[in-house]
């Protein structure tokens, strides 16, 4: 077991111990005190060393897992994955002299809603996965049961017709983006949404790709703004991150048509695709253009990043290239999490969980909308997913609101950091997530949010 640099926790601070610990481990990973691949102590060992409860260490590890700084496999341990250079983490809330200490309620986007996860079903799935015999050989495409479960999931919940042979297991969306990017010639140009998902951008850049920024509006990615000479386009059409808009039907058709005409791939990140509350979702890009679209999905937001599992449906030529590269490098996603998801799907627990999750997220979205409206502000974004956008006048107001909220015990995220570059055209706003807290925490925090928003009118 790899040790960790000394950690000092200030019990007199208003910052929760779990947040302090997560900050310390994150700083160690950024500064080189912890390196990618280092194994972290178990939550029990670390709790004993720091003389805190396992609740503290577990919460800190869960935060790092959710942010992508660490990864874990059941029975093996938790490991440092390294810093995510384009996705800075919002600072822990400062304390102000004379103010009572308040626990941080995280209203940032990107975390799953663990409160609705049936823990008994979760344990059954892990037991079922563990009951299977050890693998006699590697499966470059992924566990057969997992691929069959994903094909059924895509048909039932996303309307995408795909067989098990069309599905490849991945280690998550960002990992899949990186895999596809490494098949492109070095220096290839890939267009991305701006503002957009910084981890996908980091994966592209890490593969030697030139990233081209393209604006989004109320209809999603502005297809007319795409330049010539692209190798691919990455987008989040179901629920654009972070604006919360969905790509219109006309834009989807235009995007697929241009991909065919100009010979590039479309990387469709189905972010929040399972979480639509008002009407049936529009046809997936993967259904409109199976010959040019690479459809990407993940279990991290609908279940937990603990599984480290995603999936990819791609045209046959690209799929063959991915498999050949996996065979040549022996780099492929682990099967344990795949088997857990397959067990959840096979028992019907995954479908039941998604129904509960949709109901819960719809209710939470309405609570957040009401709190924001009460402060005289508006909510943007479609009735879907686990976050909304509150537009603001300027970046200065955004920064002031985030600081004020931190002093009131609320962790908020600004739209500004999701732009790929500063300068003209950079919008300001708050990206409000409502999945991470418990419902009780959320309800208790929303009056504070209303007060903060109202104070900066």
Tab-separated table of C-alpha atoms in Angstrom:
chain	number	residue	atom	x	y	z
A	1	UNK	CA	0.000	0.000	0.000
A	2	UNK	CA	1.341	3.374	-0.993
A	3	UNK	CA	1.486	5.896	1.802
A	4	UNK	CA	0.150	9.411	1.549
A	5	UNK	CA	1.796	12.724	2.387
A	6	UNK	CA	1.057	14.097	5.851
A	7	UNK	CA	-2.503	15.388	6.194
A	8	UNK	CA	-3.443	17.946	8.818
A	9	UNK	CA	-7.136	18.392	9.574
A	10	UNK	CA	-8.291	21.516	11.376
A	11	UNK	CA	-11.171	20.514	13.650
A	12	UNK	CA	-11.786	24.124	14.621
A	13	UNK	CA	-12.393	25.165	11.021
A	14	UNK	CA	-15.866	25.623	9.600
A	15	UNK	CA	-14.854	23.450	6.633
A	16	UNK	CA	-16.111	19.858	6.997
A	17	UNK	CA	-13.366	17.312	7.695
A	18	UNK	CA	-14.299	15.304	4.603
A	19	UNK	CA	-13.865	18.401	2.411
A	20	UNK	CA	-10.502	19.172	4.053
A	21	UNK	CA	-9.321	15.608	3.445
A	22	UNK	CA	-10.465	15.617	-0.176
A	23	UNK	CA	-8.692	18.960	-0.700
A	24	UNK	CA	-5.471	17.583	0.808
A	25	UNK	CA	-5.482	14.430	-1.328
A	26	UNK	CA	-6.377	16.408	-4.447
A	27	UNK	CA	-3.501	18.812	-3.766
A	28	UNK	CA	-1.123	15.892	-3.273
A	29	UNK	CA	-2.196	14.417	-6.616
A	30	UNK	CA	-1.736	17.781	-8.343
A	31	UNK	CA	1.601	18.512	-6.699
A	32	UNK	CA	3.238	15.131	-7.222
A	33	UNK	CA	3.019	13.862	-3.665
A	34	UNK	CA	0.696	11.213	-5.036
A	35	UNK	CA	1.263	9.826	-8.523
A	36	UNK	CA	-1.131	8.167	-10.966
A	37	UNK	CA	-1.385	4.502	-10.034
A	38	UNK	CA	-0.592	5.009	-6.344
A	39	UNK	CA	-2.879	2.981	-4.122
A	40	UNK	CA	-4.600	4.900	-1.334
A	41	UNK	CA	-5.089	3.432	2.135
A	42	UNK	CA	-8.451	1.838	2.838
A	43	UNK	CA	-11.044	4.110	4.409
A	44	UNK	CA	-10.649	2.158	7.648
A	45	UNK	CA	-6.859	2.502	7.709
A	46	UNK	CA	-6.952	6.194	6.881
A	47	UNK	CA	-9.663	6.870	9.463
A	48	UNK	CA	-7.548	5.174	12.130
A	49	UNK	CA	-4.419	7.090	11.113
A	50	UNK	CA	-6.198	10.462	11.155
A	51	UNK	CA	-8.386	9.631	14.166
A	52	UNK	CA	-11.604	10.416	12.369
A	53	UNK	CA	-14.679	8.345	11.558
A	54	UNK	CA	-14.908	6.208	8.431
A	55	UNK	CA	-17.789	8.458	7.404
A	56	UNK	CA	-15.227	11.223	6.873
A	57	UNK	CA	-12.770	9.145	4.856
A	58	UNK	CA	-15.513	7.460	2.825
A	59	UNK	CA	-17.063	10.825	1.933
A	60	UNK	CA	-13.664	12.189	0.869
A	61	UNK	CA	-12.965	9.150	-1.319
A	62	UNK	CA	-16.457	9.304	-2.829
A	63	UNK	CA	-15.842	12.933	-3.806
A	64	UNK	CA	-12.512	12.100	-5.458
A	65	UNK	CA	-14.088	9.145	-7.273
A	66	UNK	CA	-16.923	11.333	-8.539
A	67	UNK	CA	-14.464	14.005	-9.751
A	68	UNK	CA	-12.284	11.469	-11.552
A	69	UNK	CA	-9.144	12.039	-9.453
A	70	UNK	CA	-9.330	8.490	-8.118
A	71	UNK	CA	-10.693	5.162	-9.277
A	72	UNK	CA	-11.587	2.028	-7.398
A	73	UNK	CA	-12.260	-1.627	-7.911
A	74	UNK	CA	-14.070	-3.737	-5.356
A	75	UNK	CA	-11.685	-5.999	-3.485
A	76	UNK	CA	-8.621	-4.304	-5.004
A	77	UNK	CA	-8.578	-0.795	-3.611
A	78	UNK	CA	-8.699	2.881	-4.507
A	79	UNK	CA	-6.037	4.317	-6.806
A	80	UNK	CA	-4.923	7.776	-7.870
A	81	UNK	CA	-5.829	8.518	-11.483
A	82	UNK	CA	-4.114	11.879	-11.538
A	83	UNK	CA	-5.170	15.463	-12.007
A	84	UNK	CA	-7.735	16.523	-14.587
A	85	UNK	CA	-6.025	19.639	-15.956
A	86	UNK	CA	-9.034	21.260	-17.624
A	87	UNK	CA	-11.539	20.650	-14.874
A	88	UNK	CA	-10.539	22.709	-11.826
A	89	UNK	CA	-12.392	21.935	-8.665
A	90	UNK	CA	-14.290	24.694	-6.944
A	91	UNK	CA	-12.529	25.658	-3.715
A	92	UNK	CA	-13.860	24.640	-0.353
A	93	UNK	CA	-15.955	27.370	1.243
A	94	UNK	CA	-13.978	29.835	3.307
A	95	UNK	CA	-14.982	30.725	6.805
A	96	UNK	CA	-15.693	34.285	7.875
A	97	UNK	CA	-14.931	35.583	11.340
A	98	UNK	CA	-18.074	35.825	13.412
A	99	UNK	CA	-20.160	33.557	11.164
A	100	UNK	CA	-21.311	30.198	12.514
A	101	UNK	CA	-19.795	27.206	10.715
A	102	UNK	CA	-22.117	25.509	8.229
A	103	UNK	CA	-21.660	22.177	6.492
A	104	UNK	CA	-21.123	22.337	2.748
A	105	UNK	CA	-24.083	21.326	0.596
A	106	UNK	CA	-22.787	20.534	-2.879
A	107	UNK	CA	-24.970	22.096	-5.571
A	108	UNK	CA	-22.463	21.539	-8.355
A	109	UNK	CA	-23.283	19.334	-11.324
A	110	UNK	CA	-21.665	16.030	-12.167
A	111	UNK	CA	-22.455	13.739	-9.248
A	112	UNK	CA	-25.001	10.905	-9.210
A	113	UNK	CA	-28.008	10.727	-6.899
A	114	UNK	CA	-26.957	7.929	-4.572
A	115	UNK	CA	-29.914	8.433	-2.247
A	116	UNK	CA	-32.337	6.652	-4.594
A	117	UNK	CA	-30.020	3.708	-5.229
A	118	UNK	CA	-31.483	0.556	-3.666
A	119	UNK	CA	-28.581	-0.643	-1.530
A	120	UNK	CA	-30.016	-4.164	-1.256
A	121	UNK	CA	-30.162	-4.408	-5.046
A	122	UNK	CA	-26.636	-2.991	-5.227
A	123	UNK	CA	-25.338	-5.679	-2.849
A	124	UNK	CA	-27.169	-8.439	-4.730
A	125	UNK	CA	-25.594	-7.335	-7.992
A	126	UNK	CA	-22.086	-7.354	-6.520
A	127	UNK	CA	-22.675	-10.813	-5.060
A	128	UNK	CA	-23.965	-12.086	-8.396
A	129	UNK	CA	-20.915	-10.653	-10.156
A	130	UNK	CA	-18.615	-12.260	-7.586
A	131	UNK	CA	-20.266	-15.635	-7.951
A	132	UNK	CA	-19.107	-15.904	-11.557
A	133	UNK	CA	-15.910	-17.889	-12.142
A	134	UNK	CA	-12.626	-16.127	-12.913
A	135	UNK	CA	-12.113	-15.213	-16.554
A	136	UNK	CA	-10.042	-17.749	-18.490
A	137	UNK	CA	-9.058	-15.101	-21.039
A	138	UNK	CA	-9.381	-11.415	-21.766
A	139	UNK	CA	-12.360	-10.046	-23.679
A	140	UNK	CA	-11.271	-7.012	-25.689
A	141	UNK	CA	-14.875	-6.090	-26.500
A	142	UNK	CA	-16.075	-6.497	-22.925
A	143	UNK	CA	-18.053	-9.016	-20.907
A	144	UNK	CA	-20.650	-10.740	-23.141
A	145	UNK	CA	-23.374	-10.422	-20.508
A	146	UNK	CA	-22.661	-6.727	-20.143
A	147	UNK	CA	-22.796	-6.117	-23.886
A	148	UNK	CA	-26.129	-7.926	-24.126
A	149	UNK	CA	-27.489	-5.923	-21.183
A	150	UNK	CA	-26.391	-2.624	-22.749
A	151	UNK	CA	-27.967	-3.528	-26.093
A	152	UNK	CA	-31.271	-4.188	-24.308
A	153	UNK	CA	-30.906	-0.993	-22.252
A	154	UNK	CA	-30.300	1.113	-25.363
A	155	UNK	CA	-33.332	-0.363	-27.101
A	156	UNK	CA	-35.713	0.013	-24.136
A	157	UNK	CA	-34.549	3.334	-22.738
A	158	UNK	CA	-32.933	5.156	-25.670
A	159	UNK	CA	-34.603	3.729	-28.768
A	160	UNK	CA	-31.307	2.666	-30.336
A	161	UNK	CA	-31.351	-0.656	-32.157
A	162	UNK	CA	-28.026	-2.393	-31.547
A	163	UNK	CA	-27.013	-5.987	-30.980
A	164	UNK	CA	-24.468	-7.188	-28.409
A	165	UNK	CA	-21.834	-7.409	-31.138
A	166	UNK	CA	-22.323	-3.698	-31.864
A	167	UNK	CA	-21.454	-2.747	-28.268
A	168	UNK	CA	-17.979	-2.285	-26.815
A	169	UNK	CA	-17.413	-1.868	-23.091
A	170	UNK	CA	-15.458	1.228	-22.043
A	171	UNK	CA	-14.077	2.674	-18.832
A	172	UNK	CA	-16.428	5.657	-19.147
A	173	UNK	CA	-17.161	8.472	-21.554
A	174	UNK	CA	-13.895	10.388	-21.247
A	175	UNK	CA	-11.897	7.184	-21.593
A	176	UNK	CA	-13.888	6.276	-24.711
A	177	UNK	CA	-13.296	9.723	-26.223
A	178	UNK	CA	-9.584	9.208	-25.639
A	179	UNK	CA	-9.678	5.760	-27.250
A	180	UNK	CA	-11.362	7.060	-30.389
A	181	UNK	CA	-9.087	10.109	-30.526
A	182	UNK	CA	-5.995	7.897	-30.575
A	183	UNK	CA	-7.214	6.330	-33.805
A	184	UNK	CA	-7.131	9.720	-35.533
A	185	UNK	CA	-3.947	11.011	-37.193
A	186	UNK	CA	-1.844	13.159	-34.829
A	187	UNK	CA	-2.805	16.814	-35.071
A	188	UNK	CA	-6.313	16.078	-36.315
A	189	UNK	CA	-8.919	18.755	-35.631
A	190	UNK	CA	-11.966	17.866	-33.530
A	191	UNK	CA	-14.763	20.365	-32.887
A	192	UNK	CA	-16.259	20.592	-29.394
A	193	UNK	CA	-19.071	22.584	-27.806
A	194	UNK	CA	-18.154	25.822	-26.037
A	195	UNK	CA	-19.078	25.966	-23.230
A	196	UNK	CA	-18.701	22.229	-22.885
A	197	UNK	CA	-17.408	19.209	-21.030
A	198	UNK	CA	-13.807	19.922	-20.081
A	199	UNK	CA	-12.844	16.306	-19.343
A	200	UNK	CA	-13.681	15.241	-22.873
A	201	UNK	CA	-11.595	18.172	-24.108
A	202	UNK	CA	-8.721	17.036	-21.877
A	203	UNK	CA	-8.973	13.503	-23.289
A	204	UNK	CA	-8.797	14.850	-26.833
A	205	UNK	CA	-5.816	17.069	-26.119
A	206	UNK	CA	-4.039	14.256	-24.320
A	207	UNK	CA	-4.303	12.249	-27.547
A	208	UNK	CA	-2.600	15.030	-29.529
A	209	UNK	CA	-5.810	16.408	-31.029
A	210	UNK	CA	-6.308	20.061	-31.951
A	211	UNK	CA	-9.546	21.185	-30.302
A	212	UNK	CA	-11.757	23.633	-32.199
A	213	UNK	CA	-14.346	25.608	-30.225
A	214	UNK	CA	-17.877	25.862	-31.627
A	215	UNK	CA	-20.683	27.851	-29.928
A	216	UNK	CA	-23.977	26.470	-28.664
A	217	UNK	CA	-27.352	28.176	-28.539
A	218	UNK	CA	-30.891	27.218	-27.544
A	219	UNK	CA	-30.915	24.508	-30.240
A	220	UNK	CA	-27.589	23.016	-29.211
A	221	UNK	CA	-24.359	22.912	-31.204
A	222	UNK	CA	-24.379	25.509	-33.989
A	223	UNK	CA	-23.772	23.221	-36.966
A	224	UNK	CA	-23.354	26.143	-39.383
A	225	UNK	CA	-20.355	27.305	-37.314
A	226	UNK	CA	-18.422	24.067	-37.853
A	227	UNK	CA	-15.282	24.742	-39.907
A	228	UNK	CA	-13.910	22.653	-42.737
A	229	UNK	CA	-11.126	20.132	-42.288
A	230	UNK	CA	-12.442	18.293	-39.233
A	231	UNK	CA	-11.797	14.686	-38.295
A	232	UNK	CA	-14.665	14.523	-35.775
A	233	UNK	CA	-17.207	16.496	-33.742
A	234	UNK	CA	-17.864	15.830	-30.046
A	235	UNK	CA	-21.256	16.908	-28.658
A	236	UNK	CA	-23.841	16.270	-25.914
A	237	UNK	CA	-27.136	16.451	-27.839
A	238	UNK	CA	-29.506	14.918	-25.264
A	239	UNK	CA	-28.854	17.506	-22.521
A	240	UNK	CA	-26.004	19.819	-23.428
A	241	UNK	CA	-23.461	20.253	-20.689
A	242	UNK	CA	-23.514	22.784	-19.159
A	243	UNK	CA	-26.359	24.825	-20.744
A	244	UNK	CA	-28.969	22.069	-20.355
A	245	UNK	CA	-30.374	22.466	-23.884
A	246	UNK	CA	-31.121	19.600	-26.249
A	247	UNK	CA	-30.093	19.632	-29.871
A	248	UNK	CA	-33.072	20.267	-32.142
A	249	UNK	CA	-34.223	17.699	-34.691
A	250	UNK	CA	-33.158	19.953	-37.575
A	251	UNK	CA	-29.662	20.385	-36.124
A	252	UNK	CA	-29.330	16.616	-35.658
A	253	UNK	CA	-30.178	15.974	-39.274
A	254	UNK	CA	-27.815	18.725	-40.457
A	255	UNK	CA	-24.971	17.380	-38.310
A	256	UNK	CA	-25.322	13.830	-39.619
A	257	UNK	CA	-25.606	15.091	-43.206
A	258	UNK	CA	-22.406	17.135	-42.899
A	259	UNK	CA	-20.554	14.215	-41.299
A	260	UNK	CA	-21.449	12.033	-44.261
A	261	UNK	CA	-20.654	14.682	-46.836
A	262	UNK	CA	-17.314	15.698	-45.301
A	263	UNK	CA	-16.157	12.323	-44.024
A	264	UNK	CA	-15.843	12.840	-40.271
A	265	UNK	CA	-17.112	11.064	-37.165
A	266	UNK	CA	-19.682	12.383	-34.698
A	267	UNK	CA	-18.969	11.486	-31.072
A	268	UNK	CA	-22.398	11.504	-29.401
A	269	UNK	CA	-22.014	11.729	-25.619
A	270	UNK	CA	-25.450	10.729	-24.328
A	271	UNK	CA	-25.045	12.836	-21.174
A	272	UNK	CA	-28.245	12.644	-19.054
A	273	UNK	CA	-29.942	10.845	-21.952
A	274	UNK	CA	-31.947	8.554	-19.675
A	275	UNK	CA	-33.256	11.475	-17.607
A	276	UNK	CA	-35.966	13.270	-19.566
A	277	UNK	CA	-39.107	14.369	-17.706
A	278	UNK	CA	-41.482	16.019	-20.179
A	279	UNK	CA	-41.690	14.219	-23.529
A	280	UNK	CA	-40.026	11.330	-25.276
A	281	UNK	CA	-36.455	12.154	-26.300
A	282	UNK	CA	-35.587	13.008	-29.867
A	283	UNK	CA	-33.985	10.251	-31.985
A	284	UNK	CA	-30.378	9.626	-31.069
A	285	UNK	CA	-27.703	10.701	-33.508
A	286	UNK	CA	-26.642	7.064	-33.455
A	287	UNK	CA	-30.051	6.080	-34.823
A	288	UNK	CA	-30.017	8.819	-37.482
A	289	UNK	CA	-26.487	8.106	-38.679
A	290	UNK	CA	-25.218	4.680	-37.593
A	291	UNK	CA	-22.586	4.859	-40.342
A	292	UNK	CA	-20.937	8.046	-39.006
A	293	UNK	CA	-21.903	8.301	-35.310
A	294	UNK	CA	-20.058	6.885	-32.309
A	295	UNK	CA	-22.612	6.656	-29.489
A	296	UNK	CA	-21.151	6.931	-25.967
A	297	UNK	CA	-22.853	6.174	-22.653
A	298	UNK	CA	-21.852	5.709	-19.025
A	299	UNK	CA	-23.149	4.339	-15.732
A	300	UNK	CA	-21.428	7.032	-13.657
A	301	UNK	CA	-24.363	9.460	-13.521
A	302	UNK	CA	-27.262	6.989	-13.448
A	303	UNK	CA	-25.656	4.642	-10.890
A	304	UNK	CA	-22.213	5.414	-9.493
A	305	UNK	CA	-18.666	6.051	-10.753
A	306	UNK	CA	-17.704	3.142	-8.497
A	307	UNK	CA	-18.430	0.796	-11.392
A	308	UNK	CA	-16.117	2.597	-13.815
A	309	UNK	CA	-18.211	1.325	-16.716
A	310	UNK	CA	-19.387	2.813	-19.987
A	311	UNK	CA	-20.287	1.673	-23.472
A	312	UNK	CA	-19.725	2.556	-27.080
A	313	UNK	CA	-21.669	1.737	-30.242
A	314	UNK	CA	-19.701	2.522	-33.383
A	315	UNK	CA	-19.681	1.799	-37.107
A	316	UNK	CA	-18.026	-1.525	-37.966
A	317	UNK	CA	-14.747	-0.091	-39.374
A	318	UNK	CA	-14.096	2.055	-36.316
A	319	UNK	CA	-15.108	-0.747	-33.951
A	320	UNK	CA	-12.643	-3.070	-35.648
A	321	UNK	CA	-9.861	-0.508	-35.259
A	322	UNK	CA	-10.630	-0.093	-31.561
A	323	UNK	CA	-10.564	-3.851	-30.991
A	324	UNK	CA	-7.298	-4.208	-32.900
A	325	UNK	CA	-5.708	-1.493	-30.781
A	326	UNK	CA	-6.928	-3.120	-27.571
A	327	UNK	CA	-5.509	-6.471	-28.676
A	328	UNK	CA	-2.168	-4.912	-29.581
A	329	UNK	CA	-1.815	-2.915	-26.352
A	330	UNK	CA	-3.708	-5.187	-23.909
A	331	UNK	CA	-5.439	-2.016	-22.677
A	332	UNK	CA	-9.080	-2.762	-22.078
A	333	UNK	CA	-11.686	-1.929	-19.387
A	334	UNK	CA	-11.935	-4.234	-16.371
A	335	UNK	CA	-14.872	-6.647	-16.337
A	336	UNK	CA	-15.916	-6.531	-12.664
A	337	UNK	CA	-18.061	-3.413	-12.955
A	338	UNK	CA	-19.481	-4.675	-16.238
A	339	UNK	CA	-20.744	-7.796	-14.502
A	340	UNK	CA	-22.368	-5.746	-11.746
A	341	UNK	CA	-24.299	-3.657	-14.264
A	342	UNK	CA	-25.311	-6.799	-16.158
A	343	UNK	CA	-26.639	-8.280	-12.921
A	344	UNK	CA	-28.626	-5.118	-12.141
A	345	UNK	CA	-30.107	-5.157	-15.641
A	346	UNK	CA	-30.868	-8.868	-15.647
A	347	UNK	CA	-32.787	-8.711	-12.373
A	348	UNK	CA	-34.866	-5.722	-13.482
A	349	UNK	CA	-33.303	-3.593	-10.745
A	350	UNK	CA	-31.718	-1.210	-13.260
A	351	UNK	CA	-35.060	-0.380	-14.897
A	352	UNK	CA	-36.699	0.092	-11.507
A	353	UNK	CA	-33.839	2.346	-10.444
A	354	UNK	CA	-34.173	4.497	-13.569
A	355	UNK	CA	-37.891	4.979	-12.950
A	356	UNK	CA	-37.217	6.086	-9.372
A	357	UNK	CA	-34.372	8.305	-10.529
A	358	UNK	CA	-36.490	10.088	-13.135
A	359	UNK	CA	-39.241	10.794	-10.597
A	360	UNK	CA	-36.752	12.037	-8.028
A	361	UNK	CA	-34.812	14.246	-10.443
A	362	UNK	CA	-38.011	15.748	-11.848
A	363	UNK	CA	-39.142	16.665	-8.341
A	364	UNK	CA	-35.784	18.101	-7.387
A	365	UNK	CA	-35.613	20.176	-10.551
A	366	UNK	CA	-38.948	21.755	-9.697
A	367	UNK	CA	-37.742	22.560	-6.167
A	368	UNK	CA	-34.640	24.273	-7.553
A	369	UNK	CA	-36.648	26.135	-10.192
A	370	UNK	CA	-39.020	27.477	-7.527
A	371	UNK	CA	-36.140	28.623	-5.314
A	372	UNK	CA	-34.413	30.422	-8.183
A	373	UNK	CA	-37.662	32.041	-9.355
A	374	UNK	CA	-38.366	33.250	-5.813
A	375	UNK	CA	-35.108	35.206	-6.020
A	376	UNK	CA	-36.282	36.955	-9.187
A	377	UNK	CA	-34.051	34.961	-11.518
A	378	UNK	CA	-34.766	32.500	-14.302
A	379	UNK	CA	-33.852	28.889	-14.963
A	380	UNK	CA	-32.666	27.806	-18.393
A	381	UNK	CA	-32.409	24.286	-19.750
A	382	UNK	CA	-34.828	21.567	-20.815
A	383	UNK	CA	-36.840	19.530	-18.283
A	384	UNK	CA	-34.212	16.823	-18.111
A	385	UNK	CA	-31.085	15.690	-16.376
A	386	UNK	CA	-29.615	16.679	-13.045
A	387	UNK	CA	-28.654	20.321	-13.500
A	388	UNK	CA	-30.065	23.669	-14.632
A	389	UNK	CA	-28.465	26.923	-15.732
A	390	UNK	CA	-29.126	30.278	-14.063
A	391	UNK	CA	-27.841	33.022	-16.414
A	392	UNK	CA	-26.106	36.011	-14.796
A	393	UNK	CA	-25.196	39.504	-15.902
A	394	UNK	CA	-21.410	39.130	-15.921
A	395	UNK	CA	-18.464	37.130	-14.612
A	396	UNK	CA	-17.997	39.481	-11.657
A	397	UNK	CA	-21.526	38.714	-10.443
A	398	UNK	CA	-20.869	34.999	-10.960
A	399	UNK	CA	-17.736	35.102	-8.825
A	400	UNK	CA	-19.416	37.184	-6.120
A	401	UNK	CA	-22.341	34.770	-5.918
A	402	UNK	CA	-20.090	31.736	-5.633
A	403	UNK	CA	-18.102	33.367	-2.851
A	404	UNK	CA	-21.219	34.504	-0.996
A	405	UNK	CA	-22.751	31.035	-1.321
A	406	UNK	CA	-19.589	29.411	0.030
A	407	UNK	CA	-19.836	31.526	3.171
A	408	UNK	CA	-23.427	30.315	3.559
A	409	UNK	CA	-22.377	26.666	3.237
A	410	UNK	CA	-23.320	26.109	-0.422
A	411	UNK	CA	-20.958	24.793	-3.078
A	412	UNK	CA	-21.818	26.390	-6.443
A	413	UNK	CA	-20.278	26.099	-9.901
A	414	UNK	CA	-19.917	28.933	-12.397
A	415	UNK	CA	-20.564	28.738	-16.120
A	416	UNK	CA	-17.376	30.671	-16.798
A	417	UNK	CA	-15.015	27.781	-16.106
A	418	UNK	CA	-16.790	25.592	-18.681
A	419	UNK	CA	-15.778	27.917	-21.493
A	420	UNK	CA	-12.619	26.744	-23.190
A	421	UNK	CA	-11.136	30.236	-23.350
A	422	UNK	CA	-11.652	33.636	-21.782
A	423	UNK	CA	-12.631	36.644	-23.827
A	424	UNK	CA	-15.565	37.900	-25.890
A	425	UNK	CA	-18.560	35.602	-26.015
A	426	UNK	CA	-17.892	34.079	-22.627
A	427	UNK	CA	-21.214	33.822	-20.794
A	428	UNK	CA	-21.776	34.030	-17.040
A	429	UNK	CA	-24.110	31.957	-14.927
A	430	UNK	CA	-24.513	29.267	-12.316
A	431	UNK	CA	-24.624	25.575	-13.203
A	432	UNK	CA	-26.839	24.222	-10.429
A	433	UNK	CA	-26.744	20.491	-9.799
A	434	UNK	CA	-29.346	18.817	-7.613
A	435	UNK	CA	-28.310	15.163	-7.547
A	436	UNK	CA	-25.492	15.081	-4.987
A	437	UNK	CA	-27.331	16.154	-1.783
A	438	UNK	CA	-29.991	14.103	-0.079
A	439	UNK	CA	-33.471	15.489	-0.594
A	440	UNK	CA	-33.488	16.756	2.997
A	441	UNK	CA	-30.168	18.542	2.461
A	442	UNK	CA	-31.462	20.047	-0.762
A	443	UNK	CA	-34.703	21.292	0.784
A	444	UNK	CA	-32.805	22.814	3.707
A	445	UNK	CA	-30.288	24.496	1.384
A	446	UNK	CA	-32.696	26.092	-1.077
A	447	UNK	CA	-33.831	28.983	1.162
A	448	UNK	CA	-30.148	29.882	1.532
A	449	UNK	CA	-29.787	29.736	-2.245
A	450	UNK	CA	-32.787	32.047	-2.699
A	451	UNK	CA	-31.278	34.542	-0.254
A	452	UNK	CA	-27.889	34.463	-1.981
A	453	UNK	CA	-29.363	34.947	-5.447
A	454	UNK	CA	-31.661	37.699	-4.231
A	455	UNK	CA	-28.838	39.581	-2.525
A	456	UNK	CA	-27.024	40.078	-5.837
A	457	UNK	CA	-29.868	41.436	-7.937
